[in-house]
N, CA, C and O of each residue as an XYZ file, in Angstrom:
776
protein
N     135.674    155.827     26.560
C     135.650    155.446     24.986
C     136.662    155.199     24.222
O     136.892    155.707     23.125
N     137.394    154.271     24.896
C     139.060    153.965     23.797
C     138.163    152.920     23.280
O     138.777    152.318     22.398
N     136.927    152.416     23.447
C     136.286    151.143     22.687
C     135.197    152.548     21.320
O     134.064    152.904     20.996
N     136.055    152.688     21.159
C     135.139    154.022     20.098
C     135.319    153.507     18.506
O     134.844    153.721     17.391
N     136.219    152.776     19.098
C     136.642    152.157     17.152
C     136.114    151.050     16.808
O     135.971    150.612     15.666
N     135.648    150.318     18.363
C     134.299    149.267     17.431
C     133.209    150.095     17.526
O     132.323    149.973     16.682
N     133.094    151.033     18.521
C     131.788    151.534     17.808
C     131.472    151.723     16.602
O     130.453    151.187     16.167
N     132.347    152.602     15.710
C     132.096    153.267     14.845
C     132.473    151.757     13.943
O     132.278    152.081     12.772
N     132.870    150.437     13.963
C     132.721    149.700     13.238
C     130.838    149.108     13.191
O     130.218    148.712     12.204
N     130.428    149.228     14.381
C     129.112    148.963     14.086
C     128.353    149.646     13.432
O     127.418    149.205     12.764
N     128.800    151.290     13.597
C     127.592    152.299     12.898
C     128.230    151.966     11.405
O     127.664    152.713     10.607
N     129.029    151.269     10.844
C     129.502    151.432      9.722
C     128.765    149.905      9.171
O     128.623    149.624      7.981
N     128.469    149.280      9.991
C     128.182    147.820      9.523
C     126.706    147.826      9.551
O     126.131    147.106      8.734
N     125.900    148.652     10.507
C     124.480    148.945      9.614
C     124.515    149.997      8.911
O     123.346    150.348      8.752
N     125.220    150.711      8.391
C     125.095    151.969      7.234
C     125.537    150.920      6.173
O     125.121    151.295      5.077
N     126.377    149.483      6.059
C     126.567    148.842      4.948
C     125.211    148.276      4.288
O     124.913    148.212      3.095
N     124.557    147.926      5.308
C     123.179    146.953      5.537
C     122.350    147.735      4.828
O     122.115    147.595      3.628
N     121.669    148.981      5.905
C     121.316    149.968      5.392
C     121.543    150.301      3.413
O     120.542    150.463      2.716
N     122.568    150.334      2.977
C     122.648    150.627      1.738
C     122.702    150.121      0.481
O     122.349    150.437     -0.656
N     123.506    148.831      1.302
C     123.390    147.925      0.841
C     121.493    146.891      0.169
O     121.136    146.281     -0.838
N     120.959    147.238      1.333
C     118.976    146.819      1.206
C     117.776    148.120      0.303
O     116.581    148.212      0.024
N     118.762    148.736      0.175
C     118.606    150.144     -0.859
C     116.899    151.023      0.332
O     115.829    151.482     -0.067
N     117.628    150.835      2.178
C     117.279    151.386      2.604
C     118.180    152.855      3.028
O     118.043    152.982      4.244
N     118.671    153.505      2.715
C     119.631    154.487      3.040
C     119.520    155.276      1.606
O     119.936    155.036      0.473
N     119.101    155.856      1.934
C     118.894    157.327      0.869
C     120.321    157.924      0.127
O     121.316    157.482      0.700
N     120.601    158.732     -0.895
C     121.154    159.402     -1.763
C     121.877    160.714     -0.646
O     121.373    161.601      0.043
N     123.121    160.314     -0.888
C     123.516    161.944      0.250
C     123.110    163.090     -1.142
O     123.443    162.998     -2.324
N     122.361    164.040     -0.517
C     122.052    165.570     -1.322
C     123.601    165.369     -1.829
O     124.580    165.031     -1.164
N     123.485    165.741     -3.459
C     124.327    166.091     -4.189
C     125.624    166.925     -3.533
O     126.813    166.621     -3.634
N     125.074    168.000     -2.875
C     126.287    169.339     -2.027
C     127.323    168.234     -1.103
O     128.528    168.355     -0.878
N     126.480    167.255     -0.719
C     127.699    166.618      0.078
C     128.849    165.340     -0.394
O     129.796    164.753      0.128
N     127.986    165.327     -1.938
C     128.598    164.235     -2.261
C     129.874    165.070     -2.844
O     130.976    164.884     -2.327
N     129.768    165.705     -3.590
C     130.703    166.756     -4.486
C     132.011    166.415     -3.154
O     132.859    165.525     -3.216
N     131.942    166.781     -2.742
C     133.835    166.362     -1.388
C     133.997    165.362     -1.513
O     133.284    164.512     -2.047
N     134.938    165.288     -1.054
C     136.695    164.202     -1.389
C     135.444    163.393     -0.095
O     134.716    163.843      0.790
N     135.748    162.044     -0.634
C     135.817    160.804      0.174
C     133.874    160.656      0.397
O     133.272    160.368      1.431
N     133.305    160.975     -0.975
C     131.446    160.784     -1.092
C     131.218    159.436     -0.168
O     131.878    158.406     -0.033
N     129.760    159.996      0.510
C     129.274    159.007      1.744
C     128.615    158.561      0.783
O     128.349    159.084     -0.299
N     128.140    156.762      1.546
C     127.761    155.607      0.792
C     126.274    156.083      0.787
O     125.695    156.259     -0.285
N     125.631    156.298      2.037
C     124.494    156.112      2.280
C     123.979    157.431      3.389
O     124.741    158.391      3.498
N     122.614    157.416      4.218
C     121.798    158.529      5.084
C     121.424    158.007      5.675
O     120.466    157.560      5.044
N     121.360    157.194      7.515
C     120.555    156.805      8.026
C     120.180    157.786      8.739
O     120.927    158.666      9.164
N     118.355    157.659      9.017
C     118.091    158.318     10.084
C     117.019    157.432     10.912
O     116.242    156.524     10.615
N     117.435    158.309     12.389
C     116.975    158.027     14.014
C     118.607    157.177     14.597
O     118.725    156.646     15.701
N     119.400    157.229     13.831
C     120.374    156.438     14.361
C     120.343    155.428     16.154
O     120.383    156.051     17.215
N     120.296    154.452     16.119
C     120.812    153.961     18.099
C     121.252    152.940     17.990
O     120.795    151.948     17.421
N     122.664    153.165     18.805
C     123.049    151.689     18.367
C     123.521    151.728     20.451
O     123.535    152.563     21.355
N     123.750    150.605     20.312
C     124.229    149.743     21.934
C     125.245    148.713     21.705
O     125.257    147.878     20.801
N     126.319    148.929     22.889
C     127.909    148.671     22.532
C     127.786    147.980     23.535
O     127.205    148.474     24.502
N     128.306    146.608     23.606
C     128.097    145.761     24.920
C     130.020    145.394     24.841
O     130.647    145.123     23.817
N     130.597    145.508     26.311
C     131.371    144.502     26.358
C     131.515    144.194     27.290
O     131.578    144.955     28.256
N     131.669    142.372     27.352
C     132.167    141.992     28.304
C     130.252    141.891     29.755
O     130.065    141.873     30.971
N     129.203    141.856     28.198
C     127.729    142.095     29.155
C     127.970    143.135     29.854
O     127.491    143.279     30.979
N     128.565    143.799     29.417
C     127.683    145.534     30.323
C     127.823    146.511     28.945
O     128.523    146.457     27.934
N     126.812    147.406     29.435
C     126.997    148.517     28.491
C     128.162    149.243     28.886
O     128.410    149.511     30.062
N     129.053    149.642     27.682
C     129.786    150.502     27.216
C     129.462    152.016     26.840
O     129.699    153.068     27.434
N     128.922    151.775     25.804
C     128.420    152.848     24.705
C     126.855    153.053     23.805
O     126.524    152.400     22.815
N     126.214    153.925     24.342
C     124.971    153.650     23.294
C     125.433    155.332     22.617
O     126.336    156.048     23.050
N     124.721    155.561     21.732
C     124.644    156.116     20.719
C     123.618    156.450     20.009
O     122.884    155.625     19.465
N     123.442    157.937     19.938
C     121.758    158.682     19.232
C     122.210    159.221     17.880
O     123.140    160.001     18.083
N     121.912    159.114     16.514
C     122.189    160.262     16.105
C     121.078    160.584     14.966
O     120.828    159.723     14.122
N     120.356    161.957     14.954
C     119.213    162.075     14.356
C     119.616    161.413     12.992
O     118.815    160.749     12.334
N     121.036    161.661     12.579
C     121.132    161.941     11.031
C     123.311    160.972     10.916
O     124.365    161.471     11.309
N     123.059    159.487     10.190
C     124.825    159.221     10.154
C     124.880    158.925      8.925
O     123.781    158.655      8.440
N     125.832    158.869      8.171
C     126.483    158.206      7.111
C     127.785    158.080      7.394
O     128.370    158.393      8.431
N     128.420    157.360      5.907
C     130.452    156.603      6.548
C     130.381    156.958      5.111
O     129.460    156.894      4.297
N     131.380    157.276      5.043
C     132.213    157.402      3.226
C     132.578    156.078      2.844
O     132.706    155.011      3.445
N     132.735    156.550      1.402
C     132.564    155.290      0.220
C     133.711    153.808      1.511
O     133.407    152.762      2.084
N     134.701    154.455      1.402
C     136.127    153.125      2.152
C     135.403    153.176      3.617
O     135.676    152.177      4.281
N     134.909    153.711      3.994
C     134.451    153.808      5.658
C     135.421    154.357      6.567
O     135.308    154.368      7.793
N     136.474    154.857      5.829
C     137.252    155.739      6.582
C     136.802    156.579      7.567
O     137.145    156.211      8.690
N     136.367    157.251      7.539
C     134.644    158.184      8.745
C     133.507    158.329      8.225
O     133.140    158.396      7.052
N     132.837    158.383      9.443
C     131.527    158.179      9.984
C     131.467    159.389     10.733
O     132.018    159.780     11.762
N     130.257    160.104      9.555
C     129.939    161.865     10.363
C     128.227    161.469     10.779
O     127.495    160.764     10.083
N     127.836    162.146     12.129
C     126.529    162.380     12.261
C     126.203    163.487     12.649
O     127.024    164.356     12.945
N     124.528    163.675     12.727
C     124.298    165.345     13.295
C     123.480    165.235     14.140
O     122.521    164.512     13.871
N     123.529    165.927     15.541
C     122.725    165.624     15.990
C     123.062    165.006     16.939
O     122.136    164.453     17.532
N     124.424    164.820     17.490
C     124.665    163.697     18.464
C     124.726    163.822     19.995
O     125.211    164.712     20.694
N     123.978    162.461     20.383
C     124.600    161.963     21.682
C     125.220    160.613     21.906
O     125.022    159.504     21.411
N     126.123    161.130     22.914
C     126.572    159.283     22.775
C     127.116    159.760     24.555
O     127.769    160.712     24.982
N     126.418    158.479     25.275
C     126.944    157.986     26.340
C     127.935    156.869     26.549
O     127.881    155.744     26.053
N     128.763    157.314     27.288
C     129.906    156.511     27.629
C     129.602    155.800     29.456
O     129.207    156.576     30.326
N     129.729    155.057     29.617
C     129.941    153.905     30.509
C     131.203    152.951     30.989
O     131.277    151.959     31.714
N     132.137    153.712     30.257
C     133.761    153.102     31.266
C     133.867    152.651     32.275
O     133.424    153.134     33.318
N     134.639    151.367     32.123
C     135.195    151.065     33.111
C     136.011    151.592     34.551
O     137.240    151.529     34.565
N     135.558    151.908     35.280
C     137.116    152.603     36.749
C     136.290    153.886     36.529
O     136.064    154.528     37.555
N     135.824    154.348     35.427
C     135.623    155.837     35.617
C     134.102    156.637     35.955
O     132.983    156.127     36.006
N     134.385    157.646     36.099
C     132.405    158.325     35.948
C     132.086    158.038     34.648
O     132.991    157.630     33.920
N     131.049    158.162     34.240
C     130.286    157.562     32.764
C     129.793    159.420     32.340
O     129.058    160.073     33.081
N     130.298    159.886     31.235
C     130.400    160.765     30.222
C     129.151    160.943     29.590
O     128.673    159.875     29.209
N     128.376    162.070     29.321
C     127.555    162.238     28.011
C     128.339    162.735     26.751
O     129.559    162.653     26.887
N     127.990    163.135     25.794
C     128.397    164.387     24.774
C     127.246    164.386     24.024
O     126.755    163.299     23.718
N     126.620    165.629     23.600
C     125.954    166.087     22.628
C     126.838    167.093     21.887
O     127.608    167.820     22.514
N     126.741    167.134     20.682
C     126.975    167.761     19.285
C     126.554    167.929     18.230
O     126.318    166.853     17.680
N     126.245    169.098     17.414
C     125.244    170.225     16.395
C     125.880    168.310     15.197
O     125.201    167.591     14.464
N     127.765    168.205     15.703
C     127.943    167.002     14.674
C     128.763    166.556     14.913
O     129.519    166.929     15.810
N     128.948    165.407     14.062
C     130.584    164.624     15.175
C     131.346    163.515     13.913
O     130.873    162.532     13.342
N     132.388    164.025     13.829
C     132.866    163.055     12.824
C     133.988    162.502     13.362
O     134.891    163.196     13.830
N     134.021    160.788     13.325
C     134.768    160.219     14.158
C     136.056    159.546     12.067
O     135.634    159.227     10.955
N     137.482    159.659     12.608
C     137.922    159.274     11.802
C     138.450    158.194     11.964
O     139.237    158.122     12.907
N     138.208    156.882     11.063
C     138.748    155.291     11.803
C     140.326    154.921     12.019
O     140.688    154.018     12.774
N     141.150    155.676     11.312
C     142.674    155.937     11.323
C     143.415    155.779     12.335
O     144.177    154.980     12.879
N     142.724    157.308     12.467
C     143.488    158.077     13.343
C     142.924    158.106     14.188
O     143.195    158.974     15.017
N     141.697    157.056     14.471
C     140.932    156.992     16.312
C     140.556    158.644     16.932
O     140.776    158.791     18.134
N     140.133    159.586     16.339
C     139.811    160.616     16.264
C     138.258    160.934     16.315
O     137.576    160.284     15.523
N     137.704    161.699     17.005
C     136.523    161.899     17.191
C     136.844    163.608     16.892
O     137.904    164.016     17.368
N     136.027    164.562     16.168
C     135.991    165.933     15.942
C     134.214    165.902     16.350
O     133.290    165.253     15.860
N     134.267    166.974     17.528
C     132.250    167.345     17.420
C     132.157    168.908     17.360
O     133.135    169.540     17.762
N     131.339    169.413     17.009
C     131.364    170.897     16.313
C     129.885    171.321     16.768
O     128.960    170.658     17.236
N     129.999    172.511     16.490
C     128.819    173.240     16.666
C     128.564    173.776     18.150
O     129.165    174.794     18.494
N     127.602    173.064     19.147
C     126.625    173.349     20.179
C     127.166    172.154     20.909
O     126.366    171.258     21.177
N     129.052    171.965     21.444
C     129.441    171.349     21.721
C     128.829    170.963     23.987
O     129.051    171.961     24.672
N     128.420    170.149     24.528
C     128.294    169.650     25.693
C     128.576    168.058     25.731
O     128.120    167.079     25.140
N     130.075    168.414     27.251
C     129.701    167.041     27.812
C     129.494    166.696     29.381
O     130.256    167.088     30.264
N     128.597    166.075     29.541
C     128.138    166.227     31.457
C     129.042    165.064     31.669
O     129.741    164.519     30.815
N     128.925    164.746     32.996
C     129.668    164.049     34.064
C     129.689    164.363     35.229
O     130.528    165.102     35.745
N     128.635    163.760     35.850
C     128.568    163.935     37.522
C     128.668    165.016     37.946
O     129.569    165.392     38.696
N     127.529    165.849     37.425
C     127.849    167.769     38.215
C     128.782    168.558     37.051
O     128.650    169.716     36.655
N     129.494    167.825     36.750
C     130.152    169.397     35.910
C     129.856    168.580     34.561
O     129.638    167.469     34.076
N     130.059    170.364     34.240
C     129.373    170.661     32.380
C     130.825    171.492     31.583
O     131.794    172.152     31.960
N     130.548    171.242     30.946
C     131.822    171.426     29.959
C     130.981    171.435     28.839
O     130.366    170.444     28.442
N     130.928    173.370     27.945
C     130.807    173.837     26.683
C     131.575    174.401     26.370
O     132.363    175.027     27.080
N     131.538    174.300     24.744
C     132.264    174.589     23.665
C     131.768    174.693     22.030
O     130.616    174.387     21.723
N     132.491    175.031     21.290
C     132.257    174.672     20.311
C     132.988    173.415     19.158
O     132.615    172.710     18.220
N     134.152    173.676     19.888
C     134.740    171.992     19.523
C     135.745    171.512     19.972
O     136.810    171.976     20.379
N     135.174    170.170     19.831
C     135.882    169.250     20.831
C     136.455    168.065     20.476
O     135.655    167.237     20.041
N     137.734    167.692     20.537
C     138.513    166.341     19.885
C     138.402    165.502     20.933
O     138.432    166.025     22.047
N     138.227    163.814     20.827
C     138.589    162.732     21.636
C     139.531    162.140     20.524
O     139.214    161.728     19.408
N     141.002    162.216     21.225
C     141.907    161.131     21.219
C     141.557    160.278     21.309
O     141.421    160.119     22.523
N     141.129    159.122     20.632
C     141.207    157.514     21.408
C     142.283    156.737     21.707
O     142.100    155.858     22.550
N     143.209    156.832     21.288
C     144.833    156.191     21.935
C     145.537    156.939     22.753
O     146.415    156.477     23.482
N     145.174    158.297     22.696
C     145.507    158.928     24.749
C     144.342    158.570     24.993
O     144.541    157.361     25.105
N     143.117    158.725     25.185
C     141.985    158.201     25.518
C     141.614    160.047     26.085
O     141.209    159.833     27.227
N     141.575    161.000     25.965
C     142.152    162.648     26.196
C     141.003    163.489     25.301
O     140.436    163.073     24.291
N     140.873    164.430     25.775
C     139.350    165.319     24.851
C     140.740    166.626     25.028
O     141.667    166.583     25.837
N     140.493    167.594     24.089
C     141.304    168.382     23.818
C     140.215    169.861     23.104
O     139.355    169.804     22.224
N     140.589    170.786     23.718
C     140.224    172.051     22.439
C     140.687    173.070     22.348
O     140.842    173.826     23.308
N     141.042    173.346     21.065
C     141.612    175.151     21.332
C     140.855    176.518     21.516
O     141.325    177.626     21.775
N     139.100    175.995     21.238
C     138.307    176.943     21.443
C     137.932    177.517     23.394
O     138.113    176.864     24.421
N     137.432    178.808     23.239
C     136.362    179.152     24.646
C     135.841    177.802     24.994
O     135.090    177.105     24.312
N     136.487    177.475     26.457
C     135.571    176.463     26.831
C     134.558    177.007     28.388
O     134.938    177.912     29.131
N     133.478    176.341     28.557
C     132.668    176.753     29.824
C     133.262    175.909     30.397
O     133.622    175.136     29.509
N     133.606    175.546     31.331
C     133.039    174.250     32.939
C     132.021    174.890     33.931
O     132.175    176.049     34.316
N     131.411    174.435     34.169
C     130.026    174.452     35.753
C     130.146    173.557     36.689
O     129.825    172.400     36.421
N     130.631    173.887     37.983
C     130.227    172.575     38.366
C     129.325    173.560     39.908
O     129.902    174.524     40.411
N     127.614    172.984     40.550
C     127.487    173.810     41.192
C     127.368    174.949     40.931
O     126.706    175.145     39.911
N     127.750    175.849     41.447
C     128.012    177.146     41.343
C     128.808    178.383     41.208
O     128.641    179.596     41.336
N     129.785    177.518     40.881
C     131.335    177.793     40.595
C     131.042    177.354     38.693
O     130.440    176.418     38.167
N     131.664    178.329     38.219
C     132.123    178.821     36.384
C     133.291    178.848     36.473
O     133.742    179.295     37.527
N     134.354    178.333     35.298
C     135.562    178.263     34.922
C     135.520    178.245     33.472
O     135.119    177.204     32.952
N     135.982    179.547     32.469
C     136.279    179.701     32.065
C     137.354    179.796     31.797
O     138.151    179.995     32.714
N     138.014    179.656     29.904
C     139.150    179.962     29.722
C     139.789    179.652     27.825
O     139.063    179.999     26.894
N     140.734    179.198     27.645
C     140.754    179.106     26.346
C     141.676    178.120     25.988
O     142.878    178.385     25.992
N     141.151    176.728     25.597
C     141.819    175.788     24.839
C     141.619    174.941     26.768
O     141.751    175.485     27.865
N     141.283    173.533     26.423
C     141.380    172.809     27.247
C     141.822    170.989     26.921
O     141.427    170.501     25.862
N     142.478    170.289     27.714
C     142.461    169.109     27.881
C     142.312    168.255     29.134
O     142.785    168.357     30.266
N     141.556    167.444     28.594
C     140.820    166.667     30.192
C     141.330    165.153     30.252
O     142.408    164.724     29.841
N     140.486    164.580     30.752
C     140.274    162.420     30.752
C     138.540    163.477     30.156
O     138.124    164.635     30.192
N     137.952    161.723     29.537
C     136.729    161.692     29.318
C     135.599    162.712     29.946
O     135.014    163.687     29.473
N     135.565    162.207     30.918
C     134.820    162.197     32.397
C     134.677    163.324     32.715
O     133.816    163.651     33.532
N     135.937    164.642     31.826
C     136.330    165.967     33.283
C     136.739    165.675     34.014
O     136.654    166.445     34.970
N     137.613    164.216     34.268
C     139.191    164.654     35.258
C     139.560    164.787     34.737
O     139.408    164.691     33.519
N     140.838    165.334     35.824
C     142.283    165.661     35.009
C     142.180    167.148     34.048
O     142.810    167.124     32.991
N     141.496    168.281     34.350
C     141.089    169.344     33.569
C     142.414    170.299     33.798
O     143.072    170.552     34.807
N     142.503    170.657     32.628
C     143.595    171.701     32.129
C     142.912    172.763     31.122
O     142.537    172.353     30.024
N     142.741    174.127     31.475
C     142.356    175.196     31.069
C     143.711    175.886     30.940
O     144.557    175.930     31.833
N     143.852    176.601     29.314
C     144.402    177.724     30.004
C     143.903    179.191     29.659
O     143.013    179.676     28.961
N     145.081    179.741     30.633
C     143.663    180.606     30.873
C     142.386    180.947     31.315
O     141.421    181.472     30.759
N     142.639    180.451     32.656
C     141.514    179.784     33.496
C     140.883    181.204     34.391
O     141.668    181.710     35.192
N     139.765    181.705     34.279
C     138.881    182.707     35.271
C     137.662    181.957     36.146
O     136.497    181.978     35.750
N     137.993    181.424     37.139
C     136.559    181.026     38.028
C     136.214    181.960     38.627
O     136.916    182.784     39.212
N     134.521    181.883     38.480
C     133.493    182.777     39.423
C     133.008    181.742     40.523
O     132.022    181.026     40.342
N     133.790    181.718     41.697
C     133.221    181.131     42.554
C     132.372    181.602     44.064
O     132.709    182.254     45.052
N     131.154    180.917     43.655
C     130.252    182.039     44.295
C     130.083    180.177     45.207
O     129.575    180.406     46.305
N     130.259    179.117     45.103
C     130.350    178.526     46.313
C     131.518    177.553     46.249
O     131.468    176.375     45.895
N     132.873    178.438     46.764
C     133.819    178.437     47.179
C     134.280    176.871     47.746
O     135.402    176.486     47.418
N     133.394    175.941     48.621
C     133.736    174.458     48.513
C     133.474    173.791     47.499
O     133.412    172.568     47.627
N     133.254    174.366     46.268
C     133.099    173.089     45.598
C     134.323    173.622     44.441
O     134.294    173.743     43.217
N     134.941    173.764     45.042
C     136.005    174.876     43.500
C     136.953    173.878     43.114
O     137.644    174.093     42.118
N     137.174    172.097     44.202
C     137.790    171.695     44.060
C     137.449    170.775     43.086
O     138.163    170.204     42.260
N     136.155    170.704     43.313
C     135.873    169.382     42.317
C     135.709    169.817     40.754
O     135.798    169.105     39.754
N     135.452    171.159     40.857
C     135.534    171.829     39.709
C     136.556    171.307     38.792
O     136.348    170.733     37.724
N     137.808    171.604     39.398
C     139.441    171.833     38.775
C     139.023    170.108     38.518
O     139.848    169.705     37.698
N     138.114    169.006     38.883
C     138.602    167.499     38.802
C     139.540    166.644     39.252
O     139.754    165.538     38.755
N     140.337    167.294     40.544
C     141.056    166.398     41.525
C     142.284    167.015     40.490
O     143.368    167.037     41.072
N     142.351    167.657     38.692
C     143.805    167.435     38.811
C     144.403    169.214     38.600
O     144.198    170.100     39.430
N     145.196    169.399     37.220
C     145.418    170.688     37.689
C     144.542    171.667     36.823
O     143.622    171.370     36.061
N     145.042    172.880     37.118
C     144.453    174.046     36.155
C     145.839    174.794     35.513
O     146.639    175.455     36.175
N     145.903    174.567     34.307
C     146.871    175.332     33.596
C     147.101    175.733     31.995
O     146.362    175.033     31.303
N     147.588    176.288     31.515
C     147.525    176.370     30.380
C     148.035    174.854     29.582
O     148.937    174.139     30.018
N     147.384    174.627     28.573
C     147.600    173.075     27.701
C     148.994    173.336     26.958
O     149.539    174.421     26.753
N     149.347    172.277     26.673
C     150.710    172.013     26.059
C     150.546    173.298     24.940
O     149.522    173.980     24.998
N     151.546    173.585     23.969
C     151.733    174.178     23.266
C     150.800    175.403     23.307
O     150.201    175.707     22.276
N     150.700    175.848     23.998
C     149.513    177.574     24.448
C     151.033    178.165     24.259
O     151.246    179.371     24.387
C-alpha cells in the first residue's frame, strides 16, 4: 500500500485525460456544490500499477472522480488488491473510498472488508496511512480466521492484517489451534489513545 501515492497520480492522469477529452461527465449538482468540486466522473475504472516489472496494486471502481486541484480522489464500489514485496497480498473492498494526496491517507467507508490469506476484517470505516504503512479504525471490528472470530472496538494493524491490535477484544474460539494466526503474529490490546 505504500505506493498508493503513485497509484493516485495514475488515477488523476486518467481523470485528466477523461475530462479533457469530454468523455467524463459533470458531477451531479449536489456533489459539485461541496468545497473542492470534482472535475469529472469516470465509470468502470480499472488501474494496474507495475513497480520494477511486477504488479504492485490493481484497483477497480464503479465510479471515480477527483477534486479540481487534484488534492483528493474518490471512488464508489472500490476494490483494491495489493501485492507488497515481502508481505502477504491483501484485498480491500469498500462502498466508498477517498484518498487525500497531501496527507497520503485513504479513508474507506460503508461496508469495508479486508482479506489476507484466510483472515478477514470487517468494519464500517478504515483509514490507511501510507506514511506509517498502517491501517486503523475507531469503529467496531470483526476479524475472522477459520472458526475463530474476534470482535472489538478500534483496531490498528499492518495492511495485510499482521501485528494486529484490537481494542476491547472478545474472542470466540471454536478452533483454538488457530488463535495465534488470528492475532496475526502480533499482540491484541487496546490501540493507543483509547
